[in-house]
PDB file of C-alpha atoms in Angstrom:
ATOM      1  CA  MET A1042     104.162  84.647  97.986  1.00 27.00           C
ATOM      2  CA  THR A1043     100.868  86.346  98.703  1.00 31.00           C
ATOM      3  CA  LEU A1044      97.741  86.001  96.658  1.00 32.00           C
ATOM      4  CA  PHE A1045      95.846  88.035  94.044  1.00 39.00           C
ATOM      5  CA  VAL A1046      96.536  91.597  94.991  1.00 42.00           C
ATOM      6  CA  SER A1047     100.228  91.012  95.443  1.00 37.00           C
ATOM      7  CA  THR A1048     101.840  93.120  92.732  1.00 33.00           C
ATOM      8  CA  SER A1049     104.142  90.219  91.889  1.00 33.00           C
ATOM      9  CA  LEU A1050     101.289  88.263  90.368  1.00 33.00           C
ATOM     10  CA  PHE A1051      99.347  90.294  87.806  1.00 33.00           C
ATOM     11  CA  THR A1052      99.842  92.472  84.753  1.00 34.00           C
ATOM     12  CA  SER A1053      98.148  93.858  81.702  1.00 36.00           C
ATOM     13  CA  CYS A1054      99.012  91.148  79.184  1.00 43.00           C
ATOM     14  CA  SER A1055      96.565  88.332  79.593  1.00 44.00           C
ATOM     15  CA  SER A1056      94.603  85.547  78.022  1.00 48.00           C
ATOM     16  CA  ASP A1057      91.545  83.851  79.412  1.00 54.00           C
ATOM     17  CA  SER A1058      90.035  80.563  78.367  1.00 49.00           C
ATOM     18  CA  GLY A1059      87.341  78.624  80.126  1.00 51.00           C
ATOM     19  CA  SER A1060      88.319  74.976  80.252  1.00 49.00           C
ATOM     20  CA  ASP A1061      84.686  74.033  80.759  1.00 53.00           C
ATOM     21  CA  ASP A1062      82.907  77.038  79.252  1.00 50.00           C
ATOM     22  CA  GLN A1063      84.572  79.740  77.173  1.00 54.00           C
ATOM     23  CA  THR A1064      81.609  82.048  76.554  1.00 62.00           C
ATOM     24  CA  PRO A1065      79.927  84.162  79.269  1.00 62.00           C
ATOM     25  CA  GLU A1066      76.389  82.977  79.875  1.00 65.00           C
ATOM     26  CA  ALA A1067      73.339  84.556  81.439  1.00 65.00           C
ATOM     27  CA  SER A1068      74.035  85.358  85.073  1.00 63.00           C
ATOM     28  CA  GLN A1069      72.465  83.317  87.834  1.00 69.00           C
ATOM     29  CA  GLY A1070      72.039  86.529  89.850  1.00 76.00           C
ATOM     30  CA  ASP A1071      74.238  89.338  91.116  1.00 93.00           C
ATOM     31  CA  TYR A1072      76.692  87.741  93.515  1.00 97.00           C
ATOM     32  CA  TRP A1073      78.858  90.846  93.929  1.00 96.00           C
ATOM     33  CA  PRO A1074      76.533  93.876  93.682  1.00 96.00           C
ATOM     34  CA  ALA A1075      78.372  96.819  92.166  1.00 95.00           C
ATOM     35  CA  ALA A1076      77.135 100.369  92.767  1.00 96.00           C
ATOM     36  CA  VAL A1077      78.748 103.539  94.066  1.00 97.00           C
ATOM     37  CA  GLY A1078      78.453 103.585  97.851  1.00 97.00           C
ATOM     38  CA  ASN A1079      78.357  99.815  98.349  1.00 97.00           C
ATOM     39  CA  GLN A1080      80.553  98.820 101.281  1.00 97.00           C
ATOM     40  CA  TRP A1081      81.711  95.623 102.996  1.00 96.00           C
ATOM     41  CA  VAL A1082      83.359  95.290 106.406  1.00 95.00           C
ATOM     42  CA  LEU A1083      85.269  92.079 107.138  1.00 93.00           C
ATOM     43  CA  ASN A1084      87.010  90.801 110.255  1.00 92.00           C
ATOM     44  CA  GLN A1085      90.158  88.717 110.625  1.00 81.00           C
ATOM     45  CA  SER A1086      91.505  87.857 114.058  1.00 79.00           C
ATOM     46  CA  GLY A1087      89.642  90.750 115.664  1.00 85.00           C
ATOM     47  CA  ALA A1088      90.758  93.386 113.155  1.00 88.00           C
ATOM     48  CA  GLU A1089      88.133  94.979 110.921  1.00 91.00           C
ATOM     49  CA  THR A1090      88.800  96.369 107.448  1.00 89.00           C
ATOM     50  CA  SER A1091      86.331  97.889 105.005  1.00 91.00           C
ATOM     51  CA  MET A1092      86.233  98.194 101.235  1.00 92.00           C
ATOM     52  CA  LYS A1093      83.922 100.622  99.481  1.00 95.00           C
ATOM     53  CA  ILE A1094      83.002 101.397  95.882  1.00 96.00           C
ATOM     54  CA  ILE A1095      83.720 105.092  95.426  1.00 96.00           C
ATOM     55  CA  SER A1096      83.192 105.741  91.705  1.00 96.00           C
ATOM     56  CA  SER A1097      82.286 104.239  88.341  1.00 96.00           C
ATOM     57  CA  GLU A1098      83.692 104.627  84.835  1.00 95.00           C
ATOM     58  CA  LYS A1099      82.252 103.692  81.457  1.00 95.00           C
ATOM     59  CA  VAL A1100      84.766 102.067  79.095  1.00 92.00           C
ATOM     60  CA  GLY A1101      83.164 101.118  75.809  1.00 91.00           C
ATOM     61  CA  ALA A1102      80.159  98.966  76.603  1.00 91.00           C
ATOM     62  CA  ASP A1103      81.419  98.078  80.084  1.00 94.00           C
ATOM     63  CA  THR A1104      81.177  99.867  83.433  1.00 96.00           C
ATOM     64  CA  TYR A1105      83.983  99.562  85.970  1.00 96.00           C
ATOM     65  CA  PHE A1106      83.313 100.247  89.661  1.00 97.00           C
ATOM     66  CA  LYS A1107      86.352 101.477  91.576  1.00 95.00           C
ATOM     67  CA  PHE A1108      87.133 100.560  95.198  1.00 94.00           C
ATOM     68  CA  ASP A1109      88.835 102.764  97.756  1.00 90.00           C
ATOM     69  CA  LYS A1110      90.815  99.605  98.490  1.00 86.00           C
ATOM     70  CA  LEU A1111      90.329  95.973  97.621  1.00 83.00           C
ATOM     71  CA  PHE A1112      91.282  92.934  99.625  1.00 73.00           C
ATOM     72  CA  ILE A1113      90.597  89.509  98.180  1.00 60.00           C
ATOM     73  CA  SER A1114      93.237  87.592 100.061  1.00 50.00           C
ATOM     74  CA  SER A1115      93.763  87.272 103.784  1.00 38.00           C
ATOM     75  CA  SER A1116      96.835  89.463 104.011  1.00 39.00           C
ATOM     76  CA  ASP A1117      96.905  92.040 101.212  1.00 43.00           C
ATOM     77  CA  VAL A1118      95.294  95.383 100.519  1.00 40.00           C
ATOM     78  CA  VAL A1119      95.380  97.261  97.243  1.00 39.00           C
ATOM     79  CA  ALA A1120      95.683 100.964  97.997  1.00 35.00           C
ATOM     80  CA  GLY A1121      97.817 104.015  97.380  1.00 34.00           C
ATOM     81  CA  SER A1122      98.900 104.391  93.756  1.00 49.00           C
ATOM     82  CA  ALA A1123      97.066 101.264  92.603  1.00 62.00           C
ATOM     83  CA  SER A1124      93.404 101.576  91.676  1.00 82.00           C
ATOM     84  CA  ALA A1125      91.281  98.408  91.831  1.00 90.00           C
ATOM     85  CA  SER A1126      87.943  97.993  90.059  1.00 94.00           C
ATOM     86  CA  ILE A1127      85.302  95.374  89.323  1.00 96.00           C
ATOM     87  CA  LYS A1128      83.041  94.861  86.327  1.00 95.00           C
ATOM     88  CA  LYS A1129      80.459  92.232  85.475  1.00 95.00           C
ATOM     89  CA  VAL A1130      79.808  90.903  81.977  1.00 94.00           C
ATOM     90  CA  GLN A1131      76.834  88.564  82.022  1.00 91.00           C
ATOM     91  CA  GLY A1132      77.955  85.949  84.588  1.00 94.00           C
ATOM     92  CA  ASP A1133      81.662  86.798  84.558  1.00 96.00           C
ATOM     93  CA  TYR A1134      83.147  89.025  87.291  1.00 96.00           C
ATOM     94  CA  PHE A1135      86.385  90.777  86.350  1.00 94.00           C
ATOM     95  CA  ILE A1136      88.899  92.381  88.710  1.00 92.00           C
ATOM     96  CA  LYS A1137      91.105  95.116  87.226  1.00 89.00           C
ATOM     97  CA  LEU A1138      94.190  96.645  88.807  1.00 85.00           C
ATOM     98  CA  ASP A1139      95.776  99.707  87.229  1.00 85.00           C
ATOM     99  CA  GLU A1140      99.496 100.255  86.853  1.00 84.00           C
ATOM    100  CA  ILE A1141     101.324 100.487  90.180  1.00 83.00           C
ATOM    101  CA  ASN A1142     104.125 102.926  90.935  1.00 81.00           C
ATOM    102  CA  ILE A1143     106.725 101.470  93.280  1.00 78.00           C
ATOM    103  CA  SER A1144     109.777 102.661  95.157  1.00 76.00           C
ATOM    104  CA  ALA A1145     112.289 100.329  96.798  1.00 70.00           C
ATOM    105  CA  ASN A1146     115.850 100.807  98.022  1.00 72.00           C
ATOM    106  CA  GLY A1147     116.130 104.146  96.271  1.00 74.00           C
ATOM    107  CA  PHE A1148     114.870 102.850  92.921  1.00 77.00           C
ATOM    108  CA  ALA A1149     111.658 104.034  91.285  1.00 82.00           C
ATOM    109  CA  GLY A1150     109.661 101.727  89.069  1.00 84.00           C
ATOM    110  CA  LYS A1151     106.281 100.480  87.970  1.00 85.00           C
ATOM    111  CA  ILE A1152     104.330  97.279  87.613  1.00 84.00           C
ATOM    112  CA  SER A1153     101.882  96.992  84.741  1.00 85.00           C
ATOM    113  CA  GLY A1154      98.199  96.574  85.512  1.00 82.00           C
ATOM    114  CA  TYR A1155      96.035  93.528  84.935  1.00 82.00           C
ATOM    115  CA  GLU A1156      92.487  92.318  84.449  1.00 86.00           C
ATOM    116  CA  PHE A1157      91.275  88.781  85.068  1.00 90.00           C
ATOM    117  CA  VAL A1158      88.112  86.740  85.526  1.00 92.00           C
ATOM    118  CA  PHE A1159      87.743  86.347  89.274  1.00 94.00           C
ATOM    119  CA  PHE A1160      84.505  84.363  89.293  1.00 94.00           C
ATOM    120  CA  LYS A1161      81.858  82.806  87.024  1.00 96.00           C
ATOM    121  CA  ASP A1162      78.463  82.528  88.677  1.00 96.00           C
ATOM    122  CA  TYR A1163      76.805  80.259  86.086  1.00 95.00           C
ATOM    123  CA  LEU A1164      79.196  77.297  86.157  1.00 96.00           C
ATOM    124  CA  ASP A1165      78.128  74.031  87.774  1.00 96.00           C
ATOM    125  CA  VAL A1166      79.940  72.338  90.659  1.00 98.00           C
ATOM    126  CA  ASN A1167      83.407  71.047  89.696  1.00 98.00           C
ATOM    127  CA  LYS A1168      83.499  73.175  86.536  1.00 97.00           C
ATOM    128  CA  THR A1169      86.555  75.394  86.051  1.00 98.00           C
ATOM    129  CA  TRP A1170      87.835  78.510  84.306  1.00 97.00           C
ATOM    130  CA  THR A1171      91.442  79.331  83.456  1.00 96.00           C
ATOM    131  CA  GLY A1172      93.612  82.223  82.364  1.00 95.00           C
ATOM    132  CA  SER A1173      97.140  83.607  82.472  1.00 90.00           C
ATOM    133  CA  TYR A1174      99.020  86.883  82.902  1.00 80.00           C
ATOM    134  CA  VAL A1175     102.434  88.114  81.817  1.00 81.00           C
ATOM    135  CA  GLN A1176     103.825  90.604  84.309  1.00 78.00           C
ATOM    136  CA  GLU A1177     106.376  93.310  83.602  1.00 86.00           C
ATOM    137  CA  THR A1178     108.162  95.039  86.480  1.00 85.00           C
ATOM    138  CA  THR A1179     110.421  97.900  85.456  1.00 86.00           C
ATOM    139  CA  TYR A1180     112.928  99.888  87.537  1.00 83.00           C
ATOM    140  CA  THR A1181     114.862 102.847  86.160  1.00 81.00           C
ATOM    141  CA  GLY A1182     118.139 101.639  84.731  1.00 78.00           C
ATOM    142  CA  ILE A1183     117.367  97.952  85.320  1.00 81.00           C
ATOM    143  CA  ALA A1184     116.198  95.369  82.796  1.00 83.00           C
ATOM    144  CA  THR A1185     112.491  94.531  82.803  1.00 87.00           C
ATOM    145  CA  ILE A1186     111.523  91.510  84.881  1.00 86.00           C
ATOM    146  CA  LYS A1187     108.864  89.297  83.331  1.00 87.00           C
ATOM    147  CA  SER A1188     106.779  86.669  85.054  1.00 83.00           C
ATOM    148  CA  THR A1189     103.823  84.532  84.043  1.00 87.00           C
ATOM    149  CA  THR A1190     100.925  83.598  86.314  1.00 87.00           C
ATOM    150  CA  LYS A1191      98.433  80.906  85.375  1.00 92.00           C
ATOM    151  CA  TYR A1192      95.216  80.576  87.330  1.00 93.00           C
ATOM    152  CA  THR A1193      92.468  77.985  87.672  1.00 96.00           C
ATOM    153  CA  GLY A1194      89.142  78.655  89.349  1.00 97.00           C
ATOM    154  CA  THR A1195      86.904  75.790  90.465  1.00 98.00           C
ATOM    155  CA  ILE A1196      83.305  75.855  91.655  1.00 98.00           C
ATOM    156  CA  VAL A1197      83.165  73.791  94.854  1.00 98.00           C
ATOM    157  CA  GLU A1198      79.556  74.225  95.981  1.00 98.00           C
ATOM    158  CA  LYS A1199      76.394  76.029  94.818  1.00 97.00           C
ATOM    159  CA  GLY A1200      73.077  76.894  96.441  1.00 96.00           C
ATOM    160  CA  ALA A1201      74.579  76.509  99.890  1.00 97.00           C
ATOM    161  CA  THR A1202      73.540  78.120 103.181  1.00 97.00           C
ATOM    162  CA  ALA A1203      76.292  79.601 105.342  1.00 96.00           C
ATOM    163  CA  THR A1204      76.222  81.206 108.790  1.00 96.00           C
ATOM    164  CA  ILE A1205      78.857  83.910 109.278  1.00 95.00           C
ATOM    165  CA  LYS A1206      79.062  85.932 112.502  1.00 92.00           C
ATOM    166  CA  ASN A1207      75.596  84.650 113.507  1.00 94.00           C
ATOM    167  CA  VAL A1208      74.056  85.795 110.224  1.00 96.00           C
ATOM    168  CA  THR A1209      72.694  83.165 107.831  1.00 97.00           C
ATOM    169  CA  TYR A1210      73.190  83.701 104.109  1.00 97.00           C
ATOM    170  CA  LYS A1211      71.366  81.724 101.440  1.00 96.00           C
ATOM    171  CA  ASP A1212      72.260  80.958  97.834  1.00 96.00           C
ATOM    172  CA  VAL A1213      75.999  80.866  98.512  1.00 98.00           C
ATOM    173  CA  ILE A1214      78.603  79.737  95.991  1.00 98.00           C
ATOM    174  CA  LYS A1215      81.948  78.437  97.249  1.00 98.00           C
ATOM    175  CA  PHE A1216      84.892  78.434  94.856  1.00 98.00           C
ATOM    176  CA  LYS A1217      88.667  78.110  94.835  1.00 97.00           C
ATOM    177  CA  LEU A1218      91.244  80.033  92.839  1.00 95.00           C
ATOM    178  CA  LYS A1219      94.730  78.602  92.348  1.00 94.00           C
ATOM    179  CA  LEU A1220      97.681  80.540  90.937  1.00 91.00           C
ATOM    180  CA  GLU A1221     100.952  79.152  89.592  1.00 92.00           C
ATOM    181  CA  THR A1222     103.707  81.689  88.962  1.00 89.00           C
ATOM    182  CA  SER A1223     106.981  81.467  87.047  1.00 89.00           C
ATOM    183  CA  ILE A1224     109.669  84.142  86.713  1.00 87.00           C
ATOM    184  CA  GLU A1225     111.818  84.088  83.593  1.00 82.00           C
ATOM    185  CA  GLY A1226     110.644  80.512  83.007  1.00 82.00           C
ATOM    186  CA  GLN A1227     111.490  79.257  86.504  1.00 85.00           C
ATOM    187  CA  SER A1228     108.750  78.176  88.901  1.00 87.00           C
ATOM    188  CA  ALA A1229     108.080  80.650  91.700  1.00 86.00           C
ATOM    189  CA  GLY A1230     105.518  78.497  93.495  1.00 89.00           C
ATOM    190  CA  SER A1231     101.742  78.280  93.701  1.00 90.00           C
ATOM    191  CA  THR A1232      99.004  79.585  95.987  1.00 90.00           C
ATOM    192  CA  GLU A1233      95.324  78.792  96.475  1.00 93.00           C
ATOM    193  CA  ALA A1234      92.501  80.683  98.152  1.00 92.00           C
ATOM    194  CA  GLU A1235      88.863  79.810  98.749  1.00 95.00           C
ATOM    195  CA  TYR A1236      85.851  82.114  98.708  1.00 96.00           C
ATOM    196  CA  TRP A1237      82.218  82.099  99.795  1.00 97.00           C
ATOM    197  CA  ILE A1238      80.045  84.573  97.890  1.00 97.00           C
ATOM    198  CA  ALA A1239      76.317  85.134  98.534  1.00 97.00           C
ATOM    199  CA  LYS A1240      73.742  86.317  96.003  1.00 96.00           C
ATOM    200  CA  GLY A1241      72.824  89.954  96.546  1.00 96.00           C
ATOM    201  CA  VAL A1242      75.558  90.406  99.167  1.00 97.00           C
ATOM    202  CA  GLY A1243      79.082  89.739  97.872  1.00 96.00           C
ATOM    203  CA  ILE A1244      81.992  87.973  99.505  1.00 95.00           C
ATOM    204  CA  ILE A1245      81.025  86.743 102.973  1.00 97.00           C
ATOM    205  CA  LYS A1246      84.184  84.759 103.725  1.00 95.00           C
ATOM    206  CA  PHE A1247      87.574  84.001 102.194  1.00 92.00           C
ATOM    207  CA  GLY A1248      90.628  82.103 103.324  1.00 91.00           C
ATOM    208  CA  PHE A1249      94.291  81.706 102.480  1.00 86.00           C
ATOM    209  CA  ASN A1250      96.959  79.740 104.356  1.00 83.00           C
ATOM    210  CA  ASN A1251      94.393  78.694 106.992  1.00 83.00           C
ATOM    211  CA  ALA A1252      93.615  82.340 107.846  1.00 87.00           C
ATOM    212  CA  TYR A1253      90.044  83.484 107.213  1.00 90.00           C
ATOM    213  CA  SER A1254      88.287  86.816 106.872  1.00 92.00           C
ATOM    214  CA  GLU A1255      84.541  86.977 107.527  1.00 95.00           C
ATOM    215  CA  LEU A1256      81.868  89.542 106.736  1.00 96.00           C
ATOM    216  CA  VAL A1257      80.748  91.676 109.678  1.00 96.00           C
ATOM    217  CA  SER A1258      78.415  94.094 107.910  1.00 96.00           C
ATOM    218  CA  TYR A1259      77.603  95.393 104.460  1.00 96.00           C
ATOM    219  CA  LYS A1260      75.668  98.108 102.636  1.00 96.00           C
ATOM    220  CA  VAL A1261      74.305  97.461  99.156  1.00 95.00           C
ATOM    221  CA  ASN A1262      72.458 100.148  97.207  1.00 90.00           C
TER     222      ASN A1262
END
């Protein structure tokens, strides 16, 4: 099972609780700068892929920044009928995926969207945050399939220096995000990814199943 942007993992029904800190605190800095036009190009095994923020939307007191596509695992891309966005509330970074329309083996269906806390920049090393999602996948004429995904994020390192593609980045936070999924109450396995994110830059490296993507270039407005 793939990680994060796999449509089998996330939906709109969710709960989030920080096991070490439940309330967003003042940010330690902008670790994933969000503005229309910002773009990141990453490389994995010689293949380059870019993600760009193409628009923004105000929802209540929050502003969501929408990507043309979003990849936050080593093998998946959110594109097509699914719209992916990011917002920041104090030191909490949320990823939101809208409802996805799907078609498989002649059946049309949909998977409900989701929103979850991807990262907390103010937590100390070894501190964690947790949450869960209830997914609903519906095909015409077929009973709804429900699954639950629980996640745990852990800060591994803070204030680090990392050299990626001969470029040195300072004030880097390394964290892990583990997901445990069950379908109709039965375990469907777990996955874990690790991320390096630099202040004022964004994600500079991430890995899953011993495959890593690294930042080649970026543009931040």
